[in-house]
PDB file of N, CA and C in Angstrom:
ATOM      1  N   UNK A  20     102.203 111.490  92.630  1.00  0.00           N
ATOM      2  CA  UNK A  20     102.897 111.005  91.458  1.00  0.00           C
ATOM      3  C   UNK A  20     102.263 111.605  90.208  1.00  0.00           C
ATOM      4  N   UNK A  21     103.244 111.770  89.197  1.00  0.00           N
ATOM      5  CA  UNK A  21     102.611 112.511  88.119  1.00  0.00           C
ATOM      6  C   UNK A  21     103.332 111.350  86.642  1.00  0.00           C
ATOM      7  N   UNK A  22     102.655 111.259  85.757  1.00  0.00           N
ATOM      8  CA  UNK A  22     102.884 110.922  84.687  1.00  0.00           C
ATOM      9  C   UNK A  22     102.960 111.747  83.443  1.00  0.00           C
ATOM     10  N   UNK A  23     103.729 111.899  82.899  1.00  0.00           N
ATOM     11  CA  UNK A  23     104.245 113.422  82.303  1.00  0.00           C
ATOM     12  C   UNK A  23     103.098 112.406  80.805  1.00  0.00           C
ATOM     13  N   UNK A  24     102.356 113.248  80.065  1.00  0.00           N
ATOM     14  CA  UNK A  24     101.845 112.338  78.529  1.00  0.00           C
ATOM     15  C   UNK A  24     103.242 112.161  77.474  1.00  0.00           C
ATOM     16  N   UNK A  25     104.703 113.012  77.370  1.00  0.00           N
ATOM     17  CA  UNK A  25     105.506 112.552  76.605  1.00  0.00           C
ATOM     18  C   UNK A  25     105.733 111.210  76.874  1.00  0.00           C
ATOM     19  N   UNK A  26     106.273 111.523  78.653  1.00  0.00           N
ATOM     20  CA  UNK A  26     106.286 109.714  78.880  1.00  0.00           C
ATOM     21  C   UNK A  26     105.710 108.682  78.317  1.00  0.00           C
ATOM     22  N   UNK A  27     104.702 108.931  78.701  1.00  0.00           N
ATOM     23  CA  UNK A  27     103.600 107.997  78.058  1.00  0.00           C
ATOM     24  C   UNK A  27     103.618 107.515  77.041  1.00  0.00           C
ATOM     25  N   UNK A  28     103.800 108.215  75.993  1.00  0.00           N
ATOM     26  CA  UNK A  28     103.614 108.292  74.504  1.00  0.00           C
ATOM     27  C   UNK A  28     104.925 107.718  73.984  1.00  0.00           C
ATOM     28  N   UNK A  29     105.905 108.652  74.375  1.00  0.00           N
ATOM     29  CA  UNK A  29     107.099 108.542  73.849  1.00  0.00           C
ATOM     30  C   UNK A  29     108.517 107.496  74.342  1.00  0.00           C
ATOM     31  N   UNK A  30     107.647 106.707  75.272  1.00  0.00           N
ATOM     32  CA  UNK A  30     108.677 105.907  75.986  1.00  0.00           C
ATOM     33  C   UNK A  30     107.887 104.467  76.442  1.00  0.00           C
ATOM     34  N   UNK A  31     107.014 104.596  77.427  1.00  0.00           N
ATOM     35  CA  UNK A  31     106.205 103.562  77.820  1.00  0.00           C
ATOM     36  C   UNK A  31     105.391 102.748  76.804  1.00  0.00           C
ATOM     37  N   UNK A  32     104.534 103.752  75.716  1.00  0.00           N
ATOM     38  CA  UNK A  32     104.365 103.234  74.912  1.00  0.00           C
ATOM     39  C   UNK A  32     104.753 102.208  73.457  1.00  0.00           C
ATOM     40  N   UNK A  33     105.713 103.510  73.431  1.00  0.00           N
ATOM     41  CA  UNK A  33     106.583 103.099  72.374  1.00  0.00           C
ATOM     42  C   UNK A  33     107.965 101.989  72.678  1.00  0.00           C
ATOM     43  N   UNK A  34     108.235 102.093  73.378  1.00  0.00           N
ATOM     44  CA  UNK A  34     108.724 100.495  74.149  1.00  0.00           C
ATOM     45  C   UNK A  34     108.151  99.256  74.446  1.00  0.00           C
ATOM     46  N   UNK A  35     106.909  99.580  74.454  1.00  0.00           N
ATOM     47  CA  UNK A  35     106.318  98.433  75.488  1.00  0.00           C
ATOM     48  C   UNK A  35     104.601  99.061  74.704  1.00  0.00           C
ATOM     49  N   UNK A  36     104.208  98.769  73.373  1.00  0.00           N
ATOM     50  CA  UNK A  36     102.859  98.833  72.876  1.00  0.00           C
ATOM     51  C   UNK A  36     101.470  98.229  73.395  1.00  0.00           C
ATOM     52  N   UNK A  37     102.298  96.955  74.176  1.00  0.00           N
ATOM     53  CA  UNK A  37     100.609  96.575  74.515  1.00  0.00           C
ATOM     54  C   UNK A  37     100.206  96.762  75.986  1.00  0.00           C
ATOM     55  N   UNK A  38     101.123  98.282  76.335  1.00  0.00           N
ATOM     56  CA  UNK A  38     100.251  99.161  77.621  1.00  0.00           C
ATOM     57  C   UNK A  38      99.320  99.917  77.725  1.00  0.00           C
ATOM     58  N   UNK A  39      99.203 100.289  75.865  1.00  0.00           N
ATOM     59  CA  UNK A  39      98.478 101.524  75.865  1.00  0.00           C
ATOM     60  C   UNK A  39      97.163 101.306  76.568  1.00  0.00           C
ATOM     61  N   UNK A  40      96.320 100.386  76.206  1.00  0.00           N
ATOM     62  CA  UNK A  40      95.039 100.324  77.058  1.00  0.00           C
ATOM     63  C   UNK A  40      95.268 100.145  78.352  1.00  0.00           C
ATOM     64  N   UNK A  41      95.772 100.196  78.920  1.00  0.00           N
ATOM     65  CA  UNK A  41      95.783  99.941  80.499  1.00  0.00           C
ATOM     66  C   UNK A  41      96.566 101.069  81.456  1.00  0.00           C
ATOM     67  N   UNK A  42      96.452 102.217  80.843  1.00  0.00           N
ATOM     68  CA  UNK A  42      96.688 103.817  81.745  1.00  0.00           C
ATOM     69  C   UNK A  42      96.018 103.829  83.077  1.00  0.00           C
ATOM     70  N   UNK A  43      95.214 103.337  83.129  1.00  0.00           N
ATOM     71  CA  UNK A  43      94.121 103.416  84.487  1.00  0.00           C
ATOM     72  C   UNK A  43      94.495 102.819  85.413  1.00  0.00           C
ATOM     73  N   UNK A  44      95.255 101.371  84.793  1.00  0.00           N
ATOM     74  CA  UNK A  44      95.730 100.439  86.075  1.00  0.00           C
ATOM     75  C   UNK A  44      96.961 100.835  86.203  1.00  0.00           C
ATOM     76  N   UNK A  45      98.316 101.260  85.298  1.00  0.00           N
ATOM     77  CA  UNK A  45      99.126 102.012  85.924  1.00  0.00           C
ATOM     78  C   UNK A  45      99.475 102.871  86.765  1.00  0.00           C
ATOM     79  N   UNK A  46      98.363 104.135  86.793  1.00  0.00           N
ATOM     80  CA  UNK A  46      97.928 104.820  87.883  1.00  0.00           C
ATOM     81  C   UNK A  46      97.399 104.160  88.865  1.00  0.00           C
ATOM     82  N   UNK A  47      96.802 103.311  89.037  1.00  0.00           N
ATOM     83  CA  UNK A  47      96.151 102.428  90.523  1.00  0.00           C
ATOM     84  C   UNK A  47      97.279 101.857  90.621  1.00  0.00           C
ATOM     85  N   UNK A  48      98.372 101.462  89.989  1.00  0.00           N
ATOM     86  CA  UNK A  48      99.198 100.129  90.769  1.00  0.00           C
ATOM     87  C   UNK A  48     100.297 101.037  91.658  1.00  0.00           C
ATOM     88  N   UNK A  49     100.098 102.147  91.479  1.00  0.00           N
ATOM     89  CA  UNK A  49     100.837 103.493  92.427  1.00  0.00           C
ATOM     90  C   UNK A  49      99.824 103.655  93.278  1.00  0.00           C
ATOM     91  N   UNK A  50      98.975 104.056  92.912  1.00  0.00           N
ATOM     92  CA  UNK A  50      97.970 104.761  94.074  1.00  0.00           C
ATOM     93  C   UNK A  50      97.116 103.403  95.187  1.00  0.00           C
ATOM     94  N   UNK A  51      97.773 101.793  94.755  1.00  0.00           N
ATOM     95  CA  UNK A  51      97.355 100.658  95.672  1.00  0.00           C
ATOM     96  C   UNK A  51      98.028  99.602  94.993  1.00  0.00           C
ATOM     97  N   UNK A  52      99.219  99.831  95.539  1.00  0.00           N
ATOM     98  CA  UNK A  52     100.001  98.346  95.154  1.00  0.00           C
ATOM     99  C   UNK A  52     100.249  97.355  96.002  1.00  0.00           C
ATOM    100  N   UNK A  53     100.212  96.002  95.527  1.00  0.00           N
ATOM    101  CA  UNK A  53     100.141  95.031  95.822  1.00  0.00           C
ATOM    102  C   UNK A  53     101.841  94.628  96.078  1.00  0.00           C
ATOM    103  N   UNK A  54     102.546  95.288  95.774  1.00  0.00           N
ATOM    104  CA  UNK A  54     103.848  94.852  96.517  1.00  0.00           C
ATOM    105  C   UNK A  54     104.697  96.657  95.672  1.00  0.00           C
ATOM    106  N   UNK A  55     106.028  96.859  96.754  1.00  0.00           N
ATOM    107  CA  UNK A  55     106.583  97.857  96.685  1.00  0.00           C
ATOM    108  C   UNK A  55     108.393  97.355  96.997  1.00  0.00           C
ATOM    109  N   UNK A  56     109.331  97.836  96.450  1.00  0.00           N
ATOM    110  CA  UNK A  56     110.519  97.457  96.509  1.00  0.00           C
ATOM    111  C   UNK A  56     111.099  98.821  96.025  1.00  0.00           C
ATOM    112  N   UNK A  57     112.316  98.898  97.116  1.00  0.00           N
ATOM    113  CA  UNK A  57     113.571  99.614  96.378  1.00  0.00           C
ATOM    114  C   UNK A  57     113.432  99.690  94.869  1.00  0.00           C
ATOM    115  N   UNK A  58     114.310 100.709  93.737  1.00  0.00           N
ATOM    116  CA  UNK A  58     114.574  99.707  92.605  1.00  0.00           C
ATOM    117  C   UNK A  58     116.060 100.204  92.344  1.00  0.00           C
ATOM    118  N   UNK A  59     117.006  99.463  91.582  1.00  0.00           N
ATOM    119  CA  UNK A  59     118.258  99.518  92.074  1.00  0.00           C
ATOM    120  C   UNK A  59     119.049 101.052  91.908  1.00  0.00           C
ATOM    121  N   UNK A  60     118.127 101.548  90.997  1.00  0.00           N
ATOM    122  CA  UNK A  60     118.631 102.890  91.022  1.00  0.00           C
ATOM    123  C   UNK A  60     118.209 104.049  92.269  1.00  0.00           C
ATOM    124  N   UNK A  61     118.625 104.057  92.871  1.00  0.00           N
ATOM    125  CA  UNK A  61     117.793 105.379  93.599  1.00  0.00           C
ATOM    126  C   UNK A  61     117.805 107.156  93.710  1.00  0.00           C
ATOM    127  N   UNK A  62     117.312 107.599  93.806  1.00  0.00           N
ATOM    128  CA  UNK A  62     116.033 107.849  94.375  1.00  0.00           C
ATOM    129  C   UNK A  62     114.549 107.353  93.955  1.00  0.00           C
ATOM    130  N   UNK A  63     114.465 105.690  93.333  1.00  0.00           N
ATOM    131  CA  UNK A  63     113.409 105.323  92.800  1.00  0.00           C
ATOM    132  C   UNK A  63     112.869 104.469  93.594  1.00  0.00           C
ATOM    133  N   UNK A  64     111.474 104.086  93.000  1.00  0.00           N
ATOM    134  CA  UNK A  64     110.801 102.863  93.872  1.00  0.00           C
ATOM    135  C   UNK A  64     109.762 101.575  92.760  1.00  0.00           C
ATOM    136  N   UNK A  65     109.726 100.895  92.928  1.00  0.00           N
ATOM    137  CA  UNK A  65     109.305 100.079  91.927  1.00  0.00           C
ATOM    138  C   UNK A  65     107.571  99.566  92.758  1.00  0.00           C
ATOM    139  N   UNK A  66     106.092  99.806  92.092  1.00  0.00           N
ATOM    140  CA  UNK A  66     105.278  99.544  92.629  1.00  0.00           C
ATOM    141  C   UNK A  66     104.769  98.344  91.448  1.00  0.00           C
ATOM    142  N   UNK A  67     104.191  97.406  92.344  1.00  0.00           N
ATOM    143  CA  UNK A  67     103.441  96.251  91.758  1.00  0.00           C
ATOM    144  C   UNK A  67     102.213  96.016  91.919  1.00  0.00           C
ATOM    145  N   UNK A  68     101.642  96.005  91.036  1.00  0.00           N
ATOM    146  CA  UNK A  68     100.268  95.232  90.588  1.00  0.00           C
ATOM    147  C   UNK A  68      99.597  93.973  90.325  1.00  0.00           C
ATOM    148  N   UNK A  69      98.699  93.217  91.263  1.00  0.00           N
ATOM    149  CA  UNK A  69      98.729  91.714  90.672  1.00  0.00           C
ATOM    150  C   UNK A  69      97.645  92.045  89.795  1.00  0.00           C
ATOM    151  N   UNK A  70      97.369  90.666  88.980  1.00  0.00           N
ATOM    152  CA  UNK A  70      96.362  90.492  87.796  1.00  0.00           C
ATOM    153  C   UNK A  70      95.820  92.248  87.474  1.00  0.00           C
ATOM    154  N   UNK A  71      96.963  93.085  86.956  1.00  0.00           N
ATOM    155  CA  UNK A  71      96.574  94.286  86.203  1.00  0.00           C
ATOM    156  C   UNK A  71      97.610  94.164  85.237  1.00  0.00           C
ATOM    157  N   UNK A  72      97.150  94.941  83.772  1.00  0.00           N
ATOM    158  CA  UNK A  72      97.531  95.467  82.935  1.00  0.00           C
ATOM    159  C   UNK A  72      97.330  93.566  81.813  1.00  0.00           C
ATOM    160  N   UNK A  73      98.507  94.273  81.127  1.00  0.00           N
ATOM    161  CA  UNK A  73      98.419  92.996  79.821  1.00  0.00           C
ATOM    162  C   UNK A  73      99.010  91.386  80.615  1.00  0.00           C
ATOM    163  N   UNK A  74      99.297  91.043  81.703  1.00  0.00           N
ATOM    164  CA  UNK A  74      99.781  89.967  82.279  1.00  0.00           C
ATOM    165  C   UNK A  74      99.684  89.976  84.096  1.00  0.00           C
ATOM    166  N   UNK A  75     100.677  88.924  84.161  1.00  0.00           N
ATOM    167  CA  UNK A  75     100.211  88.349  85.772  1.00  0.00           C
ATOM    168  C   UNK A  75     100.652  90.051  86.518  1.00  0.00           C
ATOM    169  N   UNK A  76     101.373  90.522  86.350  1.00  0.00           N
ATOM    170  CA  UNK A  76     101.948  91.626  87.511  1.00  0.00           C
ATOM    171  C   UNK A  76     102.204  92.640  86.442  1.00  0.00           C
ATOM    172  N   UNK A  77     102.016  93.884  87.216  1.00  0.00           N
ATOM    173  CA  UNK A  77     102.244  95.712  86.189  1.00  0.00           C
ATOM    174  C   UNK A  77     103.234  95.806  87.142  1.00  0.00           C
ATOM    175  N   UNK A  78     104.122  96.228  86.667  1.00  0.00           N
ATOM    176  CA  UNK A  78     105.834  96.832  87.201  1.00  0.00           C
ATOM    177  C   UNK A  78     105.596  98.736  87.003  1.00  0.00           C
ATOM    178  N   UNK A  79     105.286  99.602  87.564  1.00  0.00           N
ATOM    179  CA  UNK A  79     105.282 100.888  87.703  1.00  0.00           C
ATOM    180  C   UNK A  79     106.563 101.151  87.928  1.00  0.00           C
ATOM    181  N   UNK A  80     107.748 102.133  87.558  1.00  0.00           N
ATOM    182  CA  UNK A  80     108.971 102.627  88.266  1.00  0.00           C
ATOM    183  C   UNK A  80     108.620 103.887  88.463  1.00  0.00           C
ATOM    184  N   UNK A  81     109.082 104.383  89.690  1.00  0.00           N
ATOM    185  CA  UNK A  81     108.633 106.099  89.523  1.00  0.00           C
ATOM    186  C   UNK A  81     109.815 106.711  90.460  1.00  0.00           C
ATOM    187  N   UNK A  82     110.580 107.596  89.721  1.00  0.00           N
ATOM    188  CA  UNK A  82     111.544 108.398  89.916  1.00  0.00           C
ATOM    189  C   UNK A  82     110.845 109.519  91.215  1.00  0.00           C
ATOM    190  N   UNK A  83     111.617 109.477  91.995  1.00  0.00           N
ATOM    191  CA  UNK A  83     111.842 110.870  93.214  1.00  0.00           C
ATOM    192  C   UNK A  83     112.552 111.797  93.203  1.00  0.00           C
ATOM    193  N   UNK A  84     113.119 111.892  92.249  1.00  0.00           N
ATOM    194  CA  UNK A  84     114.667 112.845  91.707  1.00  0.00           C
ATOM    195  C   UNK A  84     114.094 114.479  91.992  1.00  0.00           C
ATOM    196  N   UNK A  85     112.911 114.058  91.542  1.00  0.00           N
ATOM    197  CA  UNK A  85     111.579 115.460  91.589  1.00  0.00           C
ATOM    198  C   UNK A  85     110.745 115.653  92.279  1.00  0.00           C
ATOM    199  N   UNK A  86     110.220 116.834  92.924  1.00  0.00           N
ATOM    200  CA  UNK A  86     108.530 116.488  93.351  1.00  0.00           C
ATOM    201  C   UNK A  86     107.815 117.150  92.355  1.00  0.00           C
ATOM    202  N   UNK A  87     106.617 116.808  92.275  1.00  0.00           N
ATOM    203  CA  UNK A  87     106.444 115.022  92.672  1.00  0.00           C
ATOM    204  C   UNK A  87     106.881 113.874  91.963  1.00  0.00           C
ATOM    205  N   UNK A  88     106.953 113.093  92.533  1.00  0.00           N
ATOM    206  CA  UNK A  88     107.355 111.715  91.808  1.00  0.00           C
ATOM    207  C   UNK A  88     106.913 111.659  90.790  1.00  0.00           C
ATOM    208  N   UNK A  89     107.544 110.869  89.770  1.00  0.00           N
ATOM    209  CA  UNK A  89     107.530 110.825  88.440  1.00  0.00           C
ATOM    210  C   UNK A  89     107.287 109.324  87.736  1.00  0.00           C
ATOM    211  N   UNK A  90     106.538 108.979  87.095  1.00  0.00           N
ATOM    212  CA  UNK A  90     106.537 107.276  86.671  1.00  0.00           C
ATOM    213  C   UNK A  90     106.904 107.792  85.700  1.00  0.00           C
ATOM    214  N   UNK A  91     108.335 106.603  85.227  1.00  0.00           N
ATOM    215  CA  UNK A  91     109.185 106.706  84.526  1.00  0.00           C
ATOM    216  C   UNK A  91     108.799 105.499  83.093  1.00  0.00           C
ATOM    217  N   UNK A  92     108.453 104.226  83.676  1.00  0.00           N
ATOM    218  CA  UNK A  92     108.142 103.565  82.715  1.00  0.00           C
ATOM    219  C   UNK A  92     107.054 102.622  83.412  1.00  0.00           C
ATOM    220  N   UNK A  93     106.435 101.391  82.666  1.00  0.00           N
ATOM    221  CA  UNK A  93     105.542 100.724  83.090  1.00  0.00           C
ATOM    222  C   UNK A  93     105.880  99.342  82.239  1.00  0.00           C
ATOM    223  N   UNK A  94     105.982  98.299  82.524  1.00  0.00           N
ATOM    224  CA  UNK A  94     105.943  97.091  81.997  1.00  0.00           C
ATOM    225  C   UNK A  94     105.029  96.216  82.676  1.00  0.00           C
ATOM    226  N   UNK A  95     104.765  95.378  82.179  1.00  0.00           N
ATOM    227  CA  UNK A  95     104.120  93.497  82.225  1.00  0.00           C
ATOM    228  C   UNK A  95     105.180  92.928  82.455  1.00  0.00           C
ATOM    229  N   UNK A  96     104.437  91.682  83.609  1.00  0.00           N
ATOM    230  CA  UNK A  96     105.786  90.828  84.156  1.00  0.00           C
ATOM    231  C   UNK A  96     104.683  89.628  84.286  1.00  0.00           C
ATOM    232  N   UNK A  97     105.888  88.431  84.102  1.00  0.00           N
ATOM    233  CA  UNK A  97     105.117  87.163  84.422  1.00  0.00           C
ATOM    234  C   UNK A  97     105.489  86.684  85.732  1.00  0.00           C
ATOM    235  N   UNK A  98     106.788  86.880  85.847  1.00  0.00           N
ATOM    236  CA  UNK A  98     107.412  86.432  87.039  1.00  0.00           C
ATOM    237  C   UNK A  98     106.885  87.170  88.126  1.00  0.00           C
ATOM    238  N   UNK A  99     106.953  86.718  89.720  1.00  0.00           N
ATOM    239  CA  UNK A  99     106.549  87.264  90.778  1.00  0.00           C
ATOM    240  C   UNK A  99     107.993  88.405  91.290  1.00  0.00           C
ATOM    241  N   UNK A 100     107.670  89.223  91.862  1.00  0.00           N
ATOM    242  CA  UNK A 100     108.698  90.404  92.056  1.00  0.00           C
ATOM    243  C   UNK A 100     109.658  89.446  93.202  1.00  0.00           C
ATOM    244  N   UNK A 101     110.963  89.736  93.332  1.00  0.00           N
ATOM    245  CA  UNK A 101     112.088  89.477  94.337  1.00  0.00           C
ATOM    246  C   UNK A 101     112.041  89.078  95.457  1.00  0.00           C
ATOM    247  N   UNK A 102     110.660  90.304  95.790  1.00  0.00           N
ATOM    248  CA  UNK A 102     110.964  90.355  97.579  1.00  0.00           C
ATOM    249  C   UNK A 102     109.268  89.971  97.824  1.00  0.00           C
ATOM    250  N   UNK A 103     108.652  88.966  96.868  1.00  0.00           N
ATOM    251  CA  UNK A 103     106.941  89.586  97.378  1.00  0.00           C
ATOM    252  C   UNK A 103     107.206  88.036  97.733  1.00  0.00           C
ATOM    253  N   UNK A 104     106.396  88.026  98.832  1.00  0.00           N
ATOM    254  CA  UNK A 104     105.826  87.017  99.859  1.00  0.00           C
ATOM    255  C   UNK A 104     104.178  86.933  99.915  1.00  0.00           C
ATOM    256  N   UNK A 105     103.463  86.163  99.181  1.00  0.00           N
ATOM    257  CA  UNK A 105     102.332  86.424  99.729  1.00  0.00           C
ATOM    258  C   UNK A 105     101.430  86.027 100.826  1.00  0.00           C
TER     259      UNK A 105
END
């Protein structure tokens, strides 16, 4: 998976400001997530993170359209994901 820095900057950030400190756990919540789901668009996949980033769960989306995969955006979630069972 690759994270392009426009992304970053120009979308994740600027959508969603209080990610910027937490780049490190975005990359880990891909590289060891705590829950994984379809996401409704596909060729995508949605990876989850517990107790990372600014709240209870980090939402990673990362596009396959490309190789390599692409994280598209990153949000904070309070709610527990759809399909996670713990």
């Amino acid at each position: 998976m690759v994270l392009l820095a426009r992304i970053w900057e120009e979308k994740i950030i600027r959508d969603h400001p209080e990610m910027r400190p937490h780049l490190d756990e975005v990359l880990d919540a891909v590289a060891t997530p705590d829950h994984v789901e379809p996401d409704p668009r596909a060729p995508r996949r949605r990876f989850y993170r517990r107790e990372a980033g600014p709240s209870r769960w980090l939402l990673v989306v990362v596009s396959f359209e490309q190789e390599p995969g692409r994280i598209i955006t990153a949000v904070a979630m309070r709610k527990d994901p759809k399909g996670w069972k713990p």
